[in-house]
Amino acid sequence: MKFNKQKSPQAEKEFGGTLGATCIPVFLPLTVLYLLCVCRSPVASVIQWPPVLPPTAQLWDPLAPVLILGWMALQSFFYLLPMGKVRRAGMVLKDGSRLKYPINGFYALCITAVLLTLSLWLGMPLGYLFELLLPLAVCAIGVSFLLSLYLYICSFWAPHHALAQGGNTGNPLYDFFMGRELNPRIGSFDLKYFCELRPGLIGWVVINFGMLMKEVELRDSASLAMILVNGFQLLYVADALWNEEAVLTTMDIVHDGFGFMLVFGDLAWVPFTYSLQAAFLVVHPQSLSPLGATAIVTLNGAGYYIFRKSNSQKNQFRRDPTHPSVANLETIATATGKRLLVSGWWGLVRHPNYLGDLLMALAWSLPCGFNHLLPYFYVVYFTVLLIHREARDERHCRAKYGLAWDSYCRHVPYRIFPYIY
């Protein structure tokens, strides 16, 4: 295969361009480590000055790289197992071909759960994950940089049609961050697809469970707040893996290259910042009244219902627009031959799944009480993320659908929050 240095005609750089691509790989890893330090401190204040800094010795443990690499190897093994819908065609690529993917992430989650149960039966101290959070995060960040560098170097031997338009600008810092190659593979092993849902997402659940077991060690039982956080987030991860095929049509898979942005997000940001509520509760236990717990469960249930029903409606329409459940929905024709939904869930707002996501995010934080801002970091961050993602999606759809998108926006004026935004 030839050495490929050809650039694509990318008009606009995202995430602040070269400056953002330079600063984000520095500040986001530091943010992860800072949040974990604050989470373990008695005050748990995100605006404390001077900031909470751990001794250097707390950032390293020789067991951490063994666990990180072992975990990656274990989930890779599950990925390769011939179970579930082993092969499923993805989106049509630039050269007209389709890649194939194993749809077995839910099985990987189930096998992981069996192994965790076996570990408990053998008396393994899963609560020790709490002490290892910082070293594990340091190693995950290191793996993210190394994998991103590997992907960047290997992308120069990829055929031009395999490159992502947004990450093939000729600027090394920006392309390293965005990712030059769209679907990098080792043989049939798709690195982006694997990292998107497996090690980080399932790792998040395992870390949560480790925090629950640490609370059991400290207080002889798990609190209702800890149980709710674990249960809510397990439901979210299980849902993502049960509906794994849906990820094949997301912006991450279809549009974005696989560079530091996604690698770090998948392997470090998700497992170590999404589990902050559980880690917070280890040091800062909270009591919930039955009425408060019921209200939180109701909020999470409402968010999940909106999230799942809207996503299911979209996915069914994409698979089969003539299916009875979506055949009578109002649509707008586009020049591309595709049709845009303007009724049902997608007539309420342009991204009803984001609305459900944000309601669930709030429900995950409420068990941590109102005395600290830290547990609400996820809600704030996720709101910013989804608004930014909605803006990116808006630009892509306007460029793709033209006047049809303008008509769609007149039919569905609200983006995420009905009658607000």
Coordinates of C-alpha atoms in Angstrom, one line a residue, residues 21 135 155 213:
A21 CA -6.4 20.4 19.1
P135 CA -3.2 5.1 38.8
S155 CA -3.0 6.3 8.6
M213 CA -18.1 -2.8 47.1

